[in-house]
Coordinates of C-alpha atoms in Angstrom, one line a residue:
M1 CA 313.3 -72.9 48.1
T2 CA 310.1 -74.7 48.0
S3 CA 306.6 -73.1 48.3
M4 CA 305.6 -74.2 51.6
E5 CA 309.2 -72.6 52.9
I6 CA 308.3 -69.4 51.1
L7 CA 305.1 -69.3 52.7
N8 CA 306.8 -70.1 56.4
N9 CA 309.0 -67.4 55.9
I10 CA 306.3 -64.5 55.4
L11 CA 304.2 -66.0 58.1
T12 CA 307.3 -66.0 60.5
S13 CA 307.7 -62.4 59.3
L14 CA 304.3 -61.0 59.8
Q15 CA 304.5 -62.7 63.2
S16 CA 307.5 -60.5 63.8
V17 CA 306.0 -57.6 62.6
F18 CA 302.7 -57.6 64.8
S19 CA 304.9 -58.6 67.6
L20 CA 306.1 -56.1 70.3
Q21 CA 309.6 -57.7 70.5
T22 CA 311.6 -54.4 71.5
R23 CA 315.3 -53.4 70.4
E24 CA 315.1 -55.3 67.0
P25 CA 315.6 -52.9 64.1
I26 CA 313.5 -53.7 61.2
L27 CA 316.3 -53.5 58.8
F28 CA 315.7 -52.1 55.2
S29 CA 317.4 -54.7 53.8
S30 CA 315.2 -57.5 55.5
G31 CA 312.4 -59.2 54.2
T32 CA 310.2 -58.6 57.0
F33 CA 310.5 -54.7 56.3
W34 CA 309.5 -55.0 52.7
I35 CA 306.5 -56.9 54.0
M36 CA 305.5 -54.2 56.2
F37 CA 306.3 -51.5 53.8
I38 CA 304.0 -53.0 51.5
V39 CA 301.1 -52.8 53.7
F40 CA 302.5 -49.4 54.8
I41 CA 302.2 -48.0 51.4
S42 CA 299.0 -49.5 50.2
V43 CA 297.2 -47.3 53.0
Y44 CA 299.7 -44.2 52.4
S45 CA 298.4 -44.0 48.7
L46 CA 295.0 -43.2 49.6
I47 CA 295.6 -40.8 52.3
R48 CA 298.6 -39.1 51.0
R49 CA 296.7 -36.0 49.7
Q50 CA 295.1 -35.3 53.2
K51 CA 297.7 -33.5 54.8
V52 CA 297.1 -34.2 58.6
Q53 CA 295.7 -37.5 58.1
M54 CA 299.0 -38.3 56.2
M55 CA 301.4 -36.8 58.8
L56 CA 299.4 -38.7 61.6
Y57 CA 299.8 -42.0 59.7
V58 CA 303.2 -41.6 58.7
T59 CA 304.5 -40.4 62.4
A60 CA 302.7 -43.4 64.0
F61 CA 304.3 -45.8 61.9
S62 CA 307.8 -44.1 62.0
L63 CA 307.4 -44.1 66.0
Y64 CA 306.5 -47.7 66.0
F65 CA 309.4 -48.1 63.6
Y66 CA 311.6 -46.3 66.1
Y67 CA 310.2 -48.5 69.1
R68 CA 311.1 -51.5 67.3
A69 CA 314.7 -50.6 67.2
N70 CA 315.3 -48.9 71.1
G71 CA 312.0 -50.1 73.0
F72 CA 310.3 -47.6 75.0
M73 CA 313.8 -45.4 74.8
F74 CA 311.6 -44.3 71.7
L75 CA 310.0 -42.1 74.0
I76 CA 313.2 -39.7 74.3
L77 CA 312.5 -38.6 70.6
P78 CA 309.1 -37.1 71.1
G79 CA 310.0 -35.6 74.2
T80 CA 313.1 -33.9 72.7
A81 CA 310.6 -32.9 69.8
F82 CA 308.2 -31.1 71.6
I83 CA 310.7 -29.1 73.7
D84 CA 313.0 -27.9 70.6
W85 CA 309.4 -27.2 69.1
A86 CA 308.5 -25.0 71.7
L87 CA 311.9 -23.2 72.3
A88 CA 311.9 -22.7 68.4
I89 CA 308.7 -20.8 69.1
L90 CA 309.9 -18.9 71.7
I91 CA 312.8 -17.8 69.8
H92 CA 310.9 -16.5 66.5
K93 CA 308.3 -14.4 69.0
S94 CA 311.0 -13.2 71.2
Q95 CA 312.3 -9.5 70.9
S96 CA 314.9 -10.0 73.3
Q97 CA 318.0 -10.9 72.0
W98 CA 319.5 -12.4 75.2
K99 CA 316.3 -14.4 75.4
R100 CA 316.6 -15.6 72.0
R101 CA 320.3 -16.7 72.6
F102 CA 319.5 -18.3 75.9
Y103 CA 316.7 -20.6 74.5
L104 CA 319.0 -21.7 71.6
I105 CA 321.8 -22.6 74.0
Y106 CA 319.4 -24.4 76.1
S107 CA 317.9 -26.3 73.4
I108 CA 321.5 -27.5 72.3
C109 CA 322.8 -28.2 75.3
L110 CA 319.5 -30.2 76.2
S111 CA 320.2 -32.1 73.1
T112 CA 323.6 -32.4 73.4
G113 CA 323.1 -33.6 76.7
I114 CA 320.9 -36.3 76.1
L115 CA 323.4 -37.4 73.5
F116 CA 326.2 -37.1 75.6
S117 CA 324.9 -38.9 78.3
F118 CA 323.8 -42.3 76.3
K119 CA 326.8 -42.2 73.8
Y120 CA 329.9 -40.7 75.8
S121 CA 329.2 -41.3 79.3
N122 CA 331.3 -44.8 79.7
F123 CA 334.1 -43.4 77.4
F124 CA 334.8 -40.1 79.6
L125 CA 334.5 -42.9 82.3
E126 CA 337.0 -45.4 80.9
T127 CA 339.3 -42.4 80.0
W128 CA 339.2 -41.0 83.7
N129 CA 340.1 -44.1 85.0
N130 CA 342.8 -44.6 82.8
L131 CA 344.5 -41.2 83.4
L132 CA 343.8 -41.4 87.4
A133 CA 344.2 -45.3 87.9
N134 CA 340.5 -45.4 89.4
N135 CA 338.2 -47.9 88.8
L136 CA 335.0 -46.7 88.7
Q137 CA 332.2 -49.1 87.1
P138 CA 330.9 -48.2 83.6
F139 CA 327.0 -47.4 83.4
D140 CA 324.4 -49.9 82.0
I141 CA 323.3 -47.6 79.2
F142 CA 321.7 -48.9 76.1
L143 CA 322.2 -46.4 73.2
P144 CA 319.2 -45.6 71.2
I145 CA 319.7 -46.2 67.4
G146 CA 319.1 -43.1 65.6
I147 CA 320.2 -40.3 68.2
S148 CA 323.3 -38.7 66.8
F149 CA 320.8 -38.8 63.2
Y150 CA 318.0 -36.8 64.8
T151 CA 320.0 -34.8 67.4
F152 CA 321.9 -32.8 64.5
Q153 CA 318.4 -32.9 62.7
T154 CA 317.0 -31.0 65.8
I155 CA 319.7 -28.7 66.2
S156 CA 320.3 -27.5 62.6
Y157 CA 316.5 -26.5 63.0
I158 CA 316.7 -24.2 66.0
T159 CA 319.5 -22.9 64.7
D160 CA 318.4 -22.0 61.6
V161 CA 315.2 -20.6 63.6
Y162 CA 317.4 -18.3 65.4
R163 CA 319.4 -17.2 62.4
G164 CA 316.2 -16.4 60.6
K165 CA 316.6 -18.7 57.7
I166 CA 313.3 -20.3 58.5
K167 CA 310.1 -19.6 60.5
P168 CA 309.2 -22.3 63.2
T169 CA 306.1 -24.4 62.4
N170 CA 302.9 -24.0 64.5
S171 CA 302.3 -27.3 64.0
F172 CA 304.0 -29.9 66.6
L173 CA 302.8 -32.8 64.4
Q174 CA 304.5 -31.3 61.4
Y175 CA 307.8 -31.3 63.4
L176 CA 307.5 -34.3 64.9
F177 CA 306.9 -35.9 61.4
Y178 CA 310.3 -34.5 60.0
L179 CA 312.1 -35.5 63.0
S180 CA 310.7 -38.8 63.1
F181 CA 310.4 -39.6 59.4
F182 CA 311.1 -43.7 59.5
P183 CA 313.4 -43.6 56.1
L184 CA 315.6 -40.9 57.9
I185 CA 315.4 -42.0 61.7
L186 CA 317.9 -44.7 62.0
A187 CA 321.1 -43.7 60.1
G188 CA 320.3 -40.6 58.1
P189 CA 320.8 -38.8 55.8
I190 CA 320.8 -35.7 57.9
M191 CA 318.1 -34.0 56.4
R192 CA 317.3 -29.9 56.9
A193 CA 314.0 -28.7 58.2
D194 CA 314.4 -25.7 55.1
K195 CA 314.4 -28.8 52.5
F196 CA 312.1 -31.0 54.0
F197 CA 309.0 -28.7 55.6
P198 CA 308.0 -27.4 52.1
Q199 CA 307.3 -30.9 50.7
I200 CA 305.2 -31.4 53.3
Q201 CA 303.4 -28.2 53.0
S202 CA 303.0 -28.6 49.3
K203 CA 300.2 -30.6 47.4
R204 CA 302.7 -33.0 46.1
Y205 CA 302.3 -34.8 42.6
I206 CA 303.8 -37.8 42.8
S207 CA 305.6 -38.5 39.5
K208 CA 306.4 -41.5 37.3
E209 CA 310.2 -40.6 37.6
M210 CA 309.8 -40.3 41.5
I211 CA 308.5 -43.4 41.8
Y212 CA 310.6 -45.4 39.6
G213 CA 313.5 -43.7 40.3
G214 CA 313.3 -44.8 43.9
L215 CA 312.6 -48.2 43.0
W216 CA 316.0 -48.0 41.0
L217 CA 317.8 -46.6 44.4
I218 CA 316.0 -49.4 46.2
I219 CA 317.2 -52.0 44.1
I220 CA 321.0 -50.7 43.8
G221 CA 321.0 -50.1 47.8
I222 CA 319.7 -53.7 48.1
I223 CA 322.7 -54.7 45.8
K224 CA 325.0 -52.5 47.4
K225 CA 324.1 -53.9 50.9
A226 CA 322.8 -57.4 51.2
V227 CA 325.4 -58.8 48.3
F228 CA 328.2 -57.0 48.0
A229 CA 328.7 -55.5 51.5
D230 CA 327.7 -58.2 53.5
Y231 CA 329.2 -60.7 51.5
I232 CA 333.2 -59.1 51.3
A233 CA 332.5 -58.2 55.3
Q234 CA 333.3 -61.9 56.4
Y235 CA 336.7 -61.9 55.0
N236 CA 337.2 -58.4 56.4
N237 CA 336.3 -59.4 59.7
W238 CA 338.7 -62.3 59.8
V239 CA 341.4 -60.1 59.1
F240 CA 340.8 -57.1 61.5
D241 CA 340.0 -59.6 64.2
T242 CA 343.2 -61.4 63.6
P243 CA 345.5 -60.2 61.5
L244 CA 348.8 -62.2 62.3
Q245 CA 346.9 -65.3 61.1
Y246 CA 346.8 -63.9 57.4
S247 CA 349.8 -62.6 55.4
G248 CA 350.6 -58.9 54.7
F249 CA 349.1 -59.0 51.4
E250 CA 345.9 -60.4 52.6
G251 CA 345.9 -57.7 55.2
V252 CA 346.1 -54.8 52.2
M253 CA 343.1 -56.5 50.4
A254 CA 341.1 -56.4 53.7
V255 CA 342.0 -52.8 53.8
I256 CA 341.0 -52.4 50.4
G257 CA 337.9 -54.6 50.8
Y258 CA 336.9 -52.5 53.8
S259 CA 336.9 -49.3 52.1
A260 CA 334.6 -51.1 49.3
Q261 CA 332.6 -52.6 52.4
I262 CA 332.0 -49.2 54.3
Y263 CA 330.7 -47.3 51.0
C264 CA 328.7 -50.1 49.8
D265 CA 326.7 -50.5 53.5
F266 CA 326.4 -47.1 54.1
S267 CA 325.6 -45.6 50.3
G268 CA 323.6 -48.4 50.0
Y269 CA 321.5 -47.7 53.2
S270 CA 321.2 -44.0 52.0
D271 CA 319.9 -45.0 48.4
M272 CA 317.4 -47.6 50.2
S273 CA 316.6 -44.2 52.4
I274 CA 316.2 -42.0 49.6
G275 CA 314.2 -44.6 47.4
I276 CA 311.9 -45.4 49.9
A277 CA 311.2 -41.5 50.7
S278 CA 310.9 -40.9 46.9
V279 CA 308.1 -43.3 46.5
M280 CA 306.3 -41.6 49.1
G281 CA 306.8 -38.4 47.3
F282 CA 310.0 -37.0 49.2
D283 CA 313.3 -35.7 47.8
L284 CA 316.0 -36.4 50.2
G285 CA 318.9 -35.1 48.0
K286 CA 322.1 -37.2 47.5
N287 CA 324.2 -38.6 50.2
F288 CA 327.1 -40.2 48.3
C289 CA 328.1 -39.3 44.4
L290 CA 330.9 -41.6 43.8
P291 CA 333.2 -40.3 46.5
Y292 CA 336.5 -42.9 45.6
Q293 CA 336.8 -41.1 42.2
S294 CA 337.7 -37.9 44.2
T295 CA 341.4 -36.4 43.6
N296 CA 341.9 -34.8 46.6
L297 CA 340.9 -35.0 50.3
Q298 CA 338.8 -32.3 49.8
E299 CA 336.9 -33.3 47.1
F300 CA 336.3 -37.0 48.7
W301 CA 334.3 -34.9 51.7
R302 CA 332.1 -33.4 49.1
R303 CA 331.4 -36.9 47.8
W304 CA 331.2 -38.8 50.7
H305 CA 328.3 -38.7 53.3
I306 CA 327.5 -35.0 51.8
S307 CA 324.7 -34.5 54.6
L308 CA 327.2 -34.9 57.4
S309 CA 330.0 -33.1 55.7
T310 CA 327.7 -30.0 54.8
W311 CA 326.3 -29.8 58.1
M312 CA 329.8 -29.9 59.8
R313 CA 330.4 -27.0 57.7
D314 CA 327.3 -25.1 58.4
Y315 CA 327.2 -25.4 61.7
I316 CA 330.5 -26.2 63.1
Y317 CA 333.2 -25.1 60.9
I318 CA 331.6 -21.6 59.9
P319 CA 330.4 -20.6 63.3
L320 CA 334.3 -21.3 64.3
G321 CA 335.3 -18.5 61.8
G322 CA 335.7 -20.9 58.7
N323 CA 338.6 -19.4 56.7
R324 CA 337.6 -15.9 57.6
K325 CA 340.0 -15.8 60.8
G326 CA 343.7 -16.0 59.3
R327 CA 345.8 -19.1 57.8
F328 CA 346.2 -20.5 61.4
R329 CA 342.4 -20.3 62.7
T330 CA 341.3 -21.9 59.2
Y331 CA 343.9 -25.0 59.9
L332 CA 342.8 -25.2 63.4
N333 CA 338.9 -24.9 62.9
N334 CA 339.7 -28.0 59.9
I335 CA 341.1 -29.9 62.7
T336 CA 338.6 -29.1 65.3
T337 CA 335.5 -29.8 62.9
M338 CA 336.9 -33.2 62.2
L339 CA 338.0 -34.3 65.6
I340 CA 334.0 -33.4 66.4
A341 CA 333.4 -35.8 63.3
G342 CA 335.2 -38.3 64.3
L343 CA 333.8 -38.2 67.7
W344 CA 330.3 -37.9 66.3
H345 CA 331.1 -41.3 64.9
G346 CA 331.6 -43.3 68.2
A347 CA 332.6 -42.8 71.9
S348 CA 336.2 -44.0 71.0
W349 CA 339.6 -42.8 70.7
M350 CA 340.1 -44.9 67.4
F351 CA 337.3 -42.5 65.6
I352 CA 338.9 -39.1 67.2
I353 CA 342.4 -40.4 65.5
W354 CA 340.3 -40.9 62.5
G355 CA 338.8 -37.6 62.2
G356 CA 342.0 -36.0 63.7
L357 CA 344.1 -37.6 60.9
H358 CA 341.9 -36.6 58.1
G359 CA 341.9 -33.0 59.8
I360 CA 345.4 -33.1 59.3
G361 CA 345.2 -34.2 56.0
L362 CA 342.9 -31.4 54.9
V363 CA 345.5 -28.8 56.1
L364 CA 348.3 -30.5 54.1
Q365 CA 346.3 -29.9 51.1
K366 CA 345.4 -26.4 52.0
L367 CA 349.4 -25.6 52.8
N368 CA 350.4 -27.4 49.7
K369 CA 347.6 -25.7 47.5
P370 CA 349.8 -23.0 45.8
W371 CA 352.0 -25.2 44.3
L372 CA 349.1 -27.9 43.8
N373 CA 347.7 -25.9 41.6
R374 CA 350.3 -25.3 39.3
L375 CA 350.4 -29.0 38.4
P376 CA 348.9 -29.3 34.7
N377 CA 345.5 -31.1 34.1
T378 CA 346.5 -34.3 32.6
P379 CA 345.8 -38.0 32.8
V380 CA 348.7 -39.0 34.7
V381 CA 348.8 -36.0 37.1
N382 CA 345.1 -37.0 37.9
F383 CA 345.8 -40.6 38.4
F384 CA 348.6 -40.1 41.0
S385 CA 346.4 -37.6 42.9
W386 CA 343.8 -40.3 42.9
L387 CA 346.2 -42.6 43.7
L388 CA 347.3 -40.6 46.9
T389 CA 344.0 -39.8 47.8
F390 CA 342.4 -43.5 48.0
S391 CA 345.6 -44.8 49.4
F392 CA 345.1 -42.0 52.5
V393 CA 341.3 -42.5 52.6
S394 CA 342.0 -46.6 52.9
F395 CA 344.7 -46.4 55.1
L396 CA 342.7 -44.5 57.7
W397 CA 339.9 -46.7 57.6
I398 CA 342.0 -49.1 59.4
F399 CA 341.7 -46.5 62.3
F400 CA 337.7 -46.5 62.1
R401 CA 337.7 -50.3 61.8
A402 CA 340.0 -51.5 64.2
E403 CA 339.0 -52.6 67.5
N404 CA 341.6 -50.6 69.2
L405 CA 345.2 -48.7 68.7
Q406 CA 347.0 -51.5 69.2
Q407 CA 345.3 -54.0 66.7
G408 CA 345.5 -51.1 64.5
I409 CA 349.4 -50.3 64.6
L410 CA 349.5 -54.3 64.5
L411 CA 348.1 -54.8 61.2
I412 CA 349.6 -51.9 59.7
K413 CA 353.2 -53.5 60.8
H414 CA 352.4 -56.7 59.6
I415 CA 351.5 -55.5 56.1
A416 CA 354.7 -53.4 56.0
Q417 CA 356.9 -56.7 57.6
D418 CA 355.1 -59.4 55.6
F419 CA 353.7 -58.0 52.2
D420 CA 354.6 -60.2 49.0
L421 CA 353.0 -59.9 45.4
A422 CA 353.5 -63.9 45.4
H423 CA 350.3 -64.4 47.6
C424 CA 348.2 -62.5 44.4
L425 CA 347.5 -65.4 42.7
P426 CA 346.3 -68.0 45.4
F427 CA 344.4 -65.2 46.7
F428 CA 342.4 -64.7 43.8
Q429 CA 342.1 -68.6 43.4
A430 CA 341.0 -69.2 46.7
R431 CA 338.9 -65.8 46.9
T432 CA 337.3 -65.5 43.4
T433 CA 334.0 -64.4 43.9
W434 CA 334.9 -62.0 46.9
C435 CA 337.7 -60.4 44.1
I436 CA 335.0 -60.3 41.6
F437 CA 332.9 -58.3 44.0
I438 CA 335.8 -55.7 45.2
F439 CA 336.3 -55.3 41.1
L440 CA 332.9 -54.4 40.5
I441 CA 332.6 -52.2 43.4
Y442 CA 335.2 -50.1 42.1
L443 CA 334.8 -50.3 38.2
F444 CA 331.3 -48.5 39.2
H445 CA 333.4 -45.8 40.5
C446 CA 334.8 -45.4 37.1
I447 CA 332.1 -44.5 35.6
R448 CA 330.7 -40.7 35.0
I449 CA 327.7 -39.7 37.0
Q450 CA 325.9 -38.7 33.5
Q451 CA 326.1 -42.3 32.5
Y452 CA 324.9 -43.6 35.7
E453 CA 321.8 -41.0 35.3
K454 CA 321.3 -42.5 31.7
V455 CA 321.2 -46.1 33.0
K456 CA 318.8 -44.3 35.8
T457 CA 316.5 -42.8 33.2
Y458 CA 316.7 -46.1 30.9
F459 CA 315.2 -47.8 34.0
I460 CA 312.2 -45.6 34.9
N461 CA 311.1 -45.3 31.1
A462 CA 311.7 -49.0 30.6
P463 CA 308.9 -51.7 30.0
W464 CA 307.2 -52.6 33.5
I465 CA 308.5 -56.4 32.4
V466 CA 311.8 -55.1 32.5
K467 CA 311.4 -53.8 36.1
V468 CA 310.2 -56.9 37.1
I469 CA 312.9 -59.0 35.4
I470 CA 315.8 -56.7 37.4
F471 CA 314.1 -56.7 40.5
T472 CA 313.7 -60.7 40.1
I473 CA 317.6 -60.9 39.5
T474 CA 318.2 -58.6 42.5
V475 CA 316.2 -61.1 44.8
Q476 CA 317.7 -63.8 43.5
L477 CA 321.2 -62.2 43.8
V478 CA 320.5 -61.6 47.7
I479 CA 319.4 -65.3 47.9
Q480 CA 322.4 -66.7 46.4
F481 CA 324.8 -64.7 48.5
Q482 CA 323.2 -64.2 51.7
S483 CA 325.0 -64.8 54.7
G484 CA 323.1 -66.0 57.6
N485 CA 321.1 -63.7 59.4
V486 CA 320.4 -60.1 57.4
Q487 CA 323.4 -58.0 58.9
P488 CA 323.0 -54.5 60.7
F489 CA 324.2 -51.4 58.5
I490 CA 327.6 -50.2 60.1
Y491 CA 326.1 -47.0 60.5
F492 CA 323.4 -48.0 63.1
Q493 CA 326.2 -47.9 65.8
F494 CA 327.0 -44.0 65.3

């Protein structure tokens, strides 16, 4: 790429930033975002210690960021924020229990009602048509990106105020800052107010560890998303869209590939989100912790999309009774929670099936826990436990990815009927880079978290020239393996 081409790309990106084109999200993995972020962080560094000015500036930037993704539908967010902020104050001040409960229920119904209207109206209309052979036409509804994530944040806030876990903020600006914070707004993680508000209110010192640790996460996230996920997605899409045109072995590789793709795509976004916030002086916690190291399904959900799984535990599973109502209710609560988790991911029976099967898997694990606990803690047992868990999780990703049940079953049948290891060597020869990427992704899961933290610490303490070299290599890798236009993150659709 010549210097003139680079200059033209920068000018095009700047024009895109300042244009008022709507419903075009600015992706963290795009050059446009990073040009915009450099300008943003330069101003932010000057006013970050002035709390009100900082919140006004970041909130304005966040709302513009959200506007670019959703057009004027972005106004739903500040509207919802104002109502829930006011209701939280009413809950805190009210002495009447029935009024407090009414405000809580009203807030939750309003938030979920908006979510259901945009996300599930056509799903239930289609289901109604199929059951009663009606022909009601679907609505022309645009689903605002990020609505599922900030809805869960506002529900957790209002519920925690009701429970007395936190006091409501008297500042609407602070609440809007929390709900619209741009590193979180499009695809999470789901941040709790009790973890976020103290960071706004404190006099934050942004340490070297936060800045360079954030830069490390941003680099890792870019590699995961823009290099690995986008590249391997091309082959995965071909197989899932037309499974009969490929052998059963190629189908298996696509399933293994999609398991790697969705991990790199979503954890890559989370890494970038957490890293950007860290550079700004905010700690968003951890959202993924090497989930494919898990040796059972319960452990997998403690490592995968941690902010969602803990949210489901605290605001769905435990309020339903958790494991306090007897064995049958515990199993029912597990399945119900996972069904809701599946439905949250999308308005499709495929997501419900995916969530329900995960719920059944968790129930089976609990049913067999007495004898599973008696198994010896040996490398052989741990290997087969890992293999069973990984195989089950990867198998269920078929239902998550397939367009419909027929397509998913077709792929499964084709794999069962046409699997032949003789295709292994020709496949590797034809898709060498793809196989190397898959190998590297799963090799990454072989390291221990302590080893990962040591490498991160080395990067933080490394001379600036080392950081520049690593960043330059990352940019070159993105340019080398980019697949056409910047691909949206998988979780944007949720």
